[in-house]
Amino acid sequence: IWTITDGGYEGSPDGYEAPPLNRIGAATFRIEKQFRFKLGDNPSEIQLNGTRDTLYWINEDVWRMPVDADRVPVRPFLEYRDTKYYGLTVNPANGDVYVADAIDYQQQGIVYRYTADGDPVDQFYVGITPGAFCWK
């Protein structure tokens, strides 16, 4: 089981710490691996690919790493440029990566599609704030 948290915020009664990415044993419910980000980072949107061997998440940029990695990567998979990545999913059938930009957080959003290698495929406007995806 993979989890990612934001670490809280300064002044929070629940605490403020560097946010972690955790791998939790499904049988033991204990943390098997923990990767710490920098204090102030805001990781989110954790996803596995269809073969369940690669993990993706947003932390301003889009990051990916093998599930058996010993450290987080030093370079992002997709770099933040003129967009703020808001949503993320990976097509379980072909590995295409979809990232959403909420644009104005009101009436218009855009989704960018990349291959599993990070090559841009296309983009499309969705007319909503795209925040979650579902595969059937």
XYZ file of N, CA, C and O in Angstrom:
544
model
N 0.857 -1.157 0.000
C 0.000 0.000 0.000
C 0.911 1.230 0.000
O 1.830 1.314 0.792
N 0.631 2.171 -0.896
C 1.397 3.414 -0.967
C 0.538 4.570 -0.481
O -0.640 4.660 -0.831
N 1.117 5.435 0.325
C 0.432 6.654 0.774
C 1.378 7.835 0.608
O 2.597 7.679 0.623
N 0.777 9.007 0.465
C 1.554 10.230 0.393
C 0.797 11.275 1.201
O -0.434 11.309 1.159
N 1.510 12.058 1.998
C 0.858 13.081 2.795
C 1.539 14.421 2.574
O 2.666 14.478 2.075
N 0.859 15.478 2.975
C 1.399 16.815 2.746
C 2.248 17.333 3.899
O 2.832 18.396 3.808
N 2.300 16.629 5.016
C 3.140 17.027 6.137
C 2.537 18.076 7.050
O 3.163 18.510 7.997
N 1.307 18.498 6.754
C 0.678 19.517 7.579
C 1.090 20.913 7.156
O 1.556 21.133 6.048
N 0.922 21.854 8.061
C 1.267 23.240 7.758
C 1.769 23.915 9.023
O 1.482 23.482 10.140
N 2.539 24.964 8.811
C 3.108 25.687 9.941
C 1.996 26.225 10.836
O 1.046 26.834 10.364
N 2.089 25.952 12.116
C 1.080 26.380 13.073
C -0.050 25.386 13.271
O -0.947 25.617 14.076
N -0.029 24.279 12.552
C -1.087 23.276 12.697
C -1.009 22.620 14.075
O 0.081 22.252 14.527
N -2.147 22.413 14.735
C -2.132 21.718 16.026
C -1.743 20.246 15.872
O -1.351 19.603 16.846
N -1.845 19.725 14.650
C -1.473 18.329 14.393
C -0.019 18.169 14.002
O 0.452 17.057 13.789
N 0.690 19.280 13.841
C 2.105 19.213 13.522
C 2.425 19.655 12.112
O 1.555 19.815 11.270
N 3.706 19.875 11.904
C 4.236 20.297 10.612
C 5.572 19.608 10.442
O 6.479 19.777 11.250
N 5.680 18.786 9.407
C 6.898 18.020 9.163
C 7.111 17.876 7.669
O 6.220 18.168 6.874
N 8.283 17.421 7.309
C 8.553 17.131 5.900
C 7.607 16.021 5.455
O 7.493 14.997 6.124
N 6.885 16.218 4.353
C 5.901 15.224 3.931
C 6.571 13.928 3.481
O 7.612 13.958 2.829
N 5.952 12.777 3.802
C 6.528 11.497 3.396
C 5.717 10.779 2.317
O 4.512 10.962 2.189
N 6.414 9.955 1.580
C 5.845 8.934 0.714
C 6.139 7.621 1.427
O 7.289 7.333 1.749
N 5.089 6.850 1.718
C 5.248 5.626 2.509
C 4.804 4.395 1.740
O 3.782 4.436 1.051
N 5.560 3.318 1.894
C 5.096 2.003 1.451
C 4.751 1.226 2.716
O 5.594 1.021 3.593
N 3.497 0.815 2.799
C 2.981 0.125 3.980
C 2.706 -1.325 3.612
O 2.082 -1.601 2.578
N 3.150 -2.237 4.441
C 2.896 -3.658 4.210
C 1.415 -3.973 4.345
O 0.798 -3.636 5.357
N 0.846 -4.608 3.345
C -0.589 -4.904 3.358
C -0.959 -5.898 4.457
O -2.058 -5.842 4.997
N -0.065 -6.784 4.810
C -0.357 -7.777 5.854
C -0.082 -7.237 7.255
O -0.794 -7.558 8.204
N 0.931 -6.388 7.379
C 1.343 -5.922 8.706
C 0.843 -4.520 9.042
O 0.816 -4.139 10.212
N 0.472 -3.747 8.038
C 0.081 -2.340 8.198
C 1.195 -1.511 8.832
O 0.944 -0.529 9.506
N 2.429 -1.918 8.597
C 3.590 -1.183 9.091
C 4.327 -0.550 7.926
O 4.360 -1.083 6.828
N 4.950 0.586 8.211
C 5.727 1.269 7.175
C 6.969 0.439 6.864
O 7.775 0.156 7.748
N 7.092 0.034 5.592
C 8.261 -0.730 5.140
C 9.349 0.185 4.585
O 10.531 -0.095 4.740
N 8.922 1.246 3.913
C 9.854 2.234 3.352
C 9.231 3.599 3.509
O 8.011 3.757 3.404
N 10.083 4.570 3.753
C 9.604 5.945 3.840
C 10.592 6.858 3.122
O 11.793 6.764 3.340
N 10.054 7.694 2.272
C 10.844 8.688 1.545
C 10.343 10.053 1.990
O 9.165 10.347 1.872
N 11.229 10.895 2.495
C 10.864 12.234 2.963
C 11.164 13.269 1.890
O 12.219 13.235 1.260
N 10.216 14.171 1.716
C 10.415 15.316 0.836
C 10.914 16.486 1.676
O 11.077 16.360 2.883
N 11.125 17.615 1.047
C 11.561 18.804 1.772
C 10.378 19.436 2.512
O 9.236 19.385 2.027
N 10.676 20.036 3.642
C 9.671 20.780 4.382
C 9.101 21.865 3.468
O 9.851 22.581 2.811
N 7.810 21.950 3.380
C 7.164 22.923 2.500
C 6.736 22.352 1.160
O 5.953 22.977 0.449
N 7.244 21.159 0.786
C 6.768 20.504 -0.431
C 5.305 20.109 -0.235
O 4.831 19.970 0.895
N 4.616 19.888 -1.345
C 3.205 19.531 -1.276
C 2.905 18.380 -2.239
O 2.209 18.559 -3.233
N 3.418 17.187 -1.972
C 3.174 16.059 -2.870
C 1.717 15.603 -2.806
O 1.055 15.711 -1.773
N 1.223 15.077 -3.939
C -0.166 14.614 -4.010
C -0.346 13.684 -5.197
O 0.580 13.452 -5.973
N -1.546 13.183 -5.351
C -2.003 12.453 -6.544
C -1.166 11.218 -6.865
O -0.776 11.008 -8.002
N -0.915 10.380 -5.916
C -0.104 9.187 -6.134
C -0.860 8.182 -7.008
O -2.054 7.972 -6.830
N -0.157 7.587 -7.976
C -0.749 6.628 -8.916
C 0.249 5.522 -9.234
O 1.450 5.767 -9.277
N -0.267 4.330 -9.499
C 0.537 3.224 -10.022
C 0.200 3.017 -11.492
O -0.933 3.264 -11.908
N 1.153 2.533 -12.261
C 0.861 2.176 -13.640
C 0.121 0.834 -13.662
O -0.074 0.198 -12.623
N -0.299 0.396 -14.834
C -1.091 -0.828 -14.973
C -0.374 -2.090 -14.550
O -1.001 -3.029 -14.050
N 0.938 -2.144 -14.713
C 1.696 -3.325 -14.303
C 2.123 -3.247 -12.842
O 2.754 -4.164 -12.330
N 1.797 -2.126 -12.189
C 2.012 -1.915 -10.760
C 3.495 -1.961 -10.359
O 3.828 -2.289 -9.239
N 4.361 -1.586 -11.312
C 5.790 -1.567 -10.997
C 6.389 -0.165 -11.001
O 7.553 0.019 -10.691
N 5.571 0.831 -11.334
C 6.039 2.209 -11.382
C 5.030 3.115 -10.685
O 3.831 3.020 -10.928
N 5.560 3.993 -9.855
C 4.759 4.911 -9.056
C 4.918 6.322 -9.599
O 6.019 6.724 -9.973
N 3.824 7.062 -9.666
C 3.811 8.453 -10.131
C 3.184 9.325 -9.052
O 2.312 8.880 -8.320
N 3.602 10.588 -8.971
C 2.960 11.546 -8.080
C 3.268 12.957 -8.569
O 4.145 13.172 -9.401
N 2.513 13.907 -8.034
C 2.748 15.325 -8.319
C 3.407 15.946 -7.104
O 2.975 15.734 -5.972
N 4.471 16.686 -7.346
C 5.068 17.574 -6.350
C 5.579 18.765 -7.149
O 6.756 18.844 -7.473
N 4.678 19.614 -7.540
C 4.840 20.689 -8.512
C 5.070 20.083 -9.896
O 4.293 20.288 -10.802
N 6.123 19.322 -10.090
C 6.351 18.551 -11.310
C 5.681 17.182 -11.146
O 5.200 16.836 -10.079
N 5.705 16.384 -12.211
C 5.262 14.996 -12.123
C 6.516 14.130 -11.985
O 7.465 14.267 -12.745
N 6.491 13.254 -10.996
C 7.623 12.385 -10.687
C 7.225 10.938 -10.889
O 6.048 10.588 -10.773
N 8.224 10.089 -11.157
C 7.960 8.651 -11.232
C 9.188 7.902 -10.751
O 10.318 8.395 -10.842
N 8.937 6.703 -10.236
C 10.044 5.856 -9.804
C 9.562 4.412 -9.752
O 8.368 4.153 -9.581
N 10.476 3.459 -9.897
C 10.112 2.052 -9.716
C 9.668 1.817 -8.268
O 10.197 2.445 -7.345
N 8.729 0.916 -8.066
C 8.233 0.662 -6.713
C 9.299 0.052 -5.813
O 9.188 0.125 -4.595
N 10.337 -0.516 -6.378
C 11.404 -1.109 -5.570
C 12.625 -0.181 -5.433
O 13.692 -0.607 -4.995
N 12.453 1.088 -5.766
C 13.561 2.051 -5.680
C 13.982 2.278 -4.234
O 13.174 2.147 -3.309
N 15.243 2.633 -4.057
C 15.773 2.934 -2.725
C 15.784 4.425 -2.416
O 16.086 4.825 -1.296
N 15.511 5.259 -3.427
C 15.462 6.703 -3.219
C 14.556 7.316 -4.281
O 14.313 6.710 -5.329
N 14.072 8.514 -3.999
C 13.252 9.209 -4.992
C 14.171 9.756 -6.085
O 15.351 9.998 -5.850
N 13.641 9.950 -7.268
C 14.487 10.450 -8.363
C 14.943 11.886 -8.116
O 14.339 12.622 -7.335
N 16.011 12.269 -8.792
C 16.535 13.626 -8.654
C 15.985 14.555 -9.746
O 16.054 15.764 -9.613
N 15.458 13.989 -10.815
C 14.876 14.777 -11.904
C 13.431 14.351 -12.114
O 13.111 13.168 -12.062
N 12.552 15.309 -12.392
C 11.144 14.956 -12.605
C 10.921 14.241 -13.927
O 11.706 14.372 -14.870
N 9.832 13.508 -13.986
C 9.385 12.848 -15.208
C 8.831 13.893 -16.172
O 9.161 13.911 -17.357
N 7.969 14.775 -15.680
C 7.419 15.888 -16.458
C 7.627 17.163 -15.659
O 7.178 17.257 -14.521
N 8.290 18.130 -16.251
C 8.569 19.369 -15.538
C 7.412 20.348 -15.635
O 6.791 20.485 -16.681
N 7.182 21.024 -14.528
C 6.209 22.112 -14.472
C 6.715 23.238 -15.351
O 7.856 23.635 -15.250
N 5.868 23.724 -16.212
C 6.272 24.852 -17.054
C 5.235 25.953 -16.936
O 5.259 26.712 -15.997
N 4.310 26.006 -17.870
C 3.286 27.057 -17.857
C 1.984 26.566 -17.237
O 0.965 27.220 -17.369
N 2.010 25.442 -16.607
C 0.801 24.861 -16.052
C 1.033 24.444 -14.612
O 2.163 24.208 -14.214
N -0.022 24.383 -13.844
C 0.058 23.860 -12.485
C -0.662 22.523 -12.488
O -1.871 22.461 -12.672
N 0.090 21.466 -12.343
C -0.508 20.143 -12.363
C -1.406 19.958 -11.156
O -1.023 20.234 -10.023
N -2.615 19.494 -11.406
C -3.662 19.426 -10.399
C -4.184 18.001 -10.220
O -4.559 17.617 -9.136
N -4.249 17.254 -11.291
C -4.728 15.876 -11.265
C -3.795 15.000 -12.062
O -3.077 15.480 -12.944
N -3.799 13.700 -11.756
C -2.879 12.763 -12.401
C -3.514 11.389 -12.461
O -4.171 10.957 -11.512
N -3.321 10.708 -13.583
C -3.701 9.311 -13.692
C -2.808 8.642 -14.735
O -2.173 9.310 -15.546
N -2.762 7.324 -14.678
C -2.005 6.537 -15.644
C -2.953 5.500 -16.233
O -3.599 4.755 -15.497
N -3.035 5.478 -17.564
C -3.900 4.510 -18.231
C -3.358 3.111 -17.952
O -2.225 2.793 -18.335
N -4.141 2.250 -17.297
C -3.633 0.923 -16.948
C -3.395 0.023 -18.158
O -2.619 -0.927 -18.078
N -4.024 0.320 -19.279
C -3.874 -0.525 -20.471
C -2.602 -0.234 -21.250
O -1.941 -1.149 -21.728
N -2.241 1.061 -21.396
C -1.088 1.374 -22.246
C -0.024 2.241 -21.571
O 0.978 2.562 -22.181
N -0.246 2.670 -20.322
C 0.749 3.451 -19.605
C 0.767 4.931 -19.914
O 1.609 5.661 -19.372
N -0.151 5.409 -20.779
C -0.206 6.849 -21.034
C -0.474 7.587 -19.727
O -1.246 7.134 -18.879
N 0.165 8.737 -19.586
C 0.050 9.544 -18.378
C -0.784 10.777 -18.698
O -0.512 11.485 -19.661
N -1.809 11.011 -17.883
C -2.687 12.157 -18.038
C -2.486 13.086 -16.847
O -2.562 12.638 -15.699
N -2.222 14.352 -17.128
C -2.116 15.348 -16.070
C -3.093 16.480 -16.367
O -3.260 16.876 -17.520
N -3.714 16.961 -15.309
C -4.724 18.002 -15.454
C -4.212 19.318 -14.908
O -3.478 19.367 -13.927
N -4.649 20.390 -15.543
C -4.402 21.747 -15.090
C -5.771 22.395 -14.889
O -6.582 22.442 -15.812
N -6.043 22.864 -13.690
C -7.343 23.457 -13.385
C -7.511 24.834 -14.015
O -8.621 25.358 -14.047
N -6.479 25.428 -14.511
C -6.424 26.756 -15.135
C -6.995 27.834 -14.211
O -6.275 28.500 -13.517
N -8.319 28.025 -14.200
C -8.914 29.092 -13.406
C -9.701 28.567 -12.204
O -10.317 29.335 -11.485
N -9.685 27.260 -11.978
C -10.390 26.625 -10.859
C -11.887 26.911 -10.860
O -12.532 26.831 -9.838
N -12.454 27.270 -12.008
C -13.879 27.567 -12.036
C -14.602 26.844 -13.156
O -15.434 25.997 -12.892
N -14.320 27.191 -14.382
C -15.137 26.662 -15.466
C -14.352 25.982 -16.567
O -14.937 25.474 -17.502
N -13.050 25.988 -16.469
C -12.286 25.451 -17.582
C -11.045 24.745 -17.075
O -10.362 25.240 -16.205
N -10.790 23.592 -17.598
C -9.572 22.878 -17.279
C -9.029 22.226 -18.530
O -9.719 22.102 -19.542
N -7.782 21.812 -18.463
C -7.167 21.165 -19.606
C -6.468 19.901 -19.122
O -5.951 19.852 -18.011
N -6.492 18.878 -19.956
C -5.817 17.619 -19.653
C -4.755 17.398 -20.721
O -5.024 17.534 -21.919
N -3.554 17.079 -20.268
C -2.434 16.775 -21.161
C -2.180 15.278 -21.117
O -2.181 14.681 -20.045
N -1.956 14.689 -22.280
C -1.660 13.254 -22.335
C -0.244 13.047 -22.852
O 0.177 13.666 -23.838
N 0.497 12.175 -22.164
C 1.871 11.820 -22.526
C 1.982 10.309 -22.640
O 1.245 9.567 -21.990
N 2.934 9.858 -23.420
C 3.229 8.429 -23.455
C 3.920 8.031 -22.155
O 4.339 8.892 -21.371
N 4.099 6.753 -21.952
C 4.819 6.264 -20.773
C 6.270 6.729 -20.777
O 6.917 6.742 -19.731
N 6.779 7.137 -21.935
C 8.146 7.675 -22.034
C 8.204 9.187 -21.814
O 9.282 9.770 -21.839
N 7.043 9.829 -21.634
C 7.002 11.259 -21.397
C 6.866 12.113 -22.643
O 6.976 13.329 -22.577
N 6.599 11.485 -23.793
C 6.407 12.250 -25.023
C 4.978 12.785 -25.084
O 4.027 12.038 -24.840
N 4.796 14.075 -25.415
C 3.437 14.614 -25.493
C 2.645 13.965 -26.621
O 3.179 13.740 -27.711
N 1.379 13.659 -26.349
C 0.493 13.066 -27.350
C -0.541 14.085 -27.795
O -0.662 14.381 -28.966
N -1.304 14.593 -26.849
C -2.302 15.598 -27.168
C -2.756 16.295 -25.890
O -2.261 15.999 -24.798
N -3.679 17.219 -26.054
C -4.270 17.928 -24.927
C -5.695 18.280 -25.305
O -6.017 18.410 -26.478
N -6.559 18.405 -24.286
C -7.946 18.754 -24.569
C -8.550 19.494 -23.385
O -8.214 19.248 -22.236
N -9.446 20.448 -23.706
C -10.154 21.202 -22.687
C -11.349 20.379 -22.224
O -11.982 19.690 -23.019
N -11.643 20.464 -20.930
C -12.714 19.637 -20.385
C -13.881 20.438 -19.828
O -14.893 19.858 -19.467
N -13.783 21.767 -19.731
C -14.905 22.581 -19.316
C -15.225 22.494 -17.821
O -16.231 23.031 -17.387
N -14.396 21.798 -17.059
C -14.563 21.686 -15.609
C -13.191 21.765 -14.965
O -12.176 21.805 -15.658
N -13.178 21.753 -13.659
C -11.899 21.647 -12.952
C -11.570 20.163 -12.836
O -12.194 19.454 -12.064
N -10.638 19.672 -13.636
C -10.336 18.226 -13.610
C -9.494 17.862 -12.400
O -8.358 18.289 -12.283
N -10.060 17.086 -11.512
C -9.321 16.754 -10.293
C -9.160 15.282 -10.057
O -8.342 14.870 -9.263
N -9.945 14.451 -10.720
C -9.853 13.020 -10.494
C -10.203 12.302 -11.797
O -10.939 12.819 -12.621
N -9.649 11.109 -11.934
C -9.886 10.303 -13.136
C -10.338 8.912 -12.707
O -10.042 8.475 -11.594
N -11.011 8.227 -13.596
C -11.465 6.862 -13.306
C -11.331 6.036 -14.583
O -11.672 6.491 -15.665
N -10.812 4.823 -14.448
C -10.664 3.921 -15.585
C -11.642 2.768 -15.425
O -11.817 2.246 -14.339
N -12.242 2.374 -16.503
C -13.189 1.257 -16.476
C -12.572 0.043 -17.096
O -11.827 0.079 -17.994
